[in-house]
C-alpha atoms as one frame of an Amber mdcrd trajectory, in Angstrom:
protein
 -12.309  26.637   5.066 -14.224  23.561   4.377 -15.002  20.925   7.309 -14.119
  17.234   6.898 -17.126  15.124   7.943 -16.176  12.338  10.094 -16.913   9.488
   7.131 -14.066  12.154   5.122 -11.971  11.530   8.630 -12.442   7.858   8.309
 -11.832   7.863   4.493  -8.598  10.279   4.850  -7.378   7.571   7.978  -8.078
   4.719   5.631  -5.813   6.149   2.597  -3.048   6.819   4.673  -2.897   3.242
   6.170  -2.990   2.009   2.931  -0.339   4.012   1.731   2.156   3.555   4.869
   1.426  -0.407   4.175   3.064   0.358   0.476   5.767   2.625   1.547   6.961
   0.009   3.640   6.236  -3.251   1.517   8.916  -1.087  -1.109  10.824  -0.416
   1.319  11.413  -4.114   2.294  11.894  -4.708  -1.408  14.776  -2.388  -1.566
  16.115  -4.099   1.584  15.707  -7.686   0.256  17.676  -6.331  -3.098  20.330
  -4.649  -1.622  20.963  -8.465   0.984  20.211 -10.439  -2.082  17.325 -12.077
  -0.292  15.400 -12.722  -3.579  12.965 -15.343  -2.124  11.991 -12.850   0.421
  11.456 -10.057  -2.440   9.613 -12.168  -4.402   6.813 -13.155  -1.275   6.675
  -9.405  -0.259   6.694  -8.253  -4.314   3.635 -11.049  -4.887   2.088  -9.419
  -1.564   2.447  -5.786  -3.275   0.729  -6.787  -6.534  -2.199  -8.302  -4.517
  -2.501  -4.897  -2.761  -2.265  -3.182  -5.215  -4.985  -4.916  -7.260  -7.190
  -4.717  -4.336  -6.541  -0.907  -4.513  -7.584  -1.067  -8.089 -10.821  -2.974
  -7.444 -11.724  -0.795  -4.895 -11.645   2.301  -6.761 -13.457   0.688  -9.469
 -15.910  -0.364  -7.359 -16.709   3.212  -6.302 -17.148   4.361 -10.445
């Protein structure tokens, strides 16, 4: 079996905060829908997008 450095480690910890941060931003959207809170799914949607676009510069970034 292959051992994880500890920069993989760091890398691996990093992805899954990112991830857990989206899981629950769309989880809050589904919330906000389901109150009819649209002004508060907009702000957290907008926030999404802008992590998500950071996401995508970041992998660019490493091409």
């Amino acid at each position: 079996m292959k051992q994880t450095t500890s920069l993989e480690n760091e890398r691996i910890k990093h992805v899954n905060a990112i991830t857990n941060e989206l899981h629950d931003s769309c989880d809050e959207i589904y919330e906000s829908l389901i109150d009819h809170d649209y002004t508060h799914c907009k702000e957290v949607a907008k926030t999404l997008i802008l992590q998500l676009k950071a996401m995508i510069d970041s992998m660019d970034d490493d091409l």
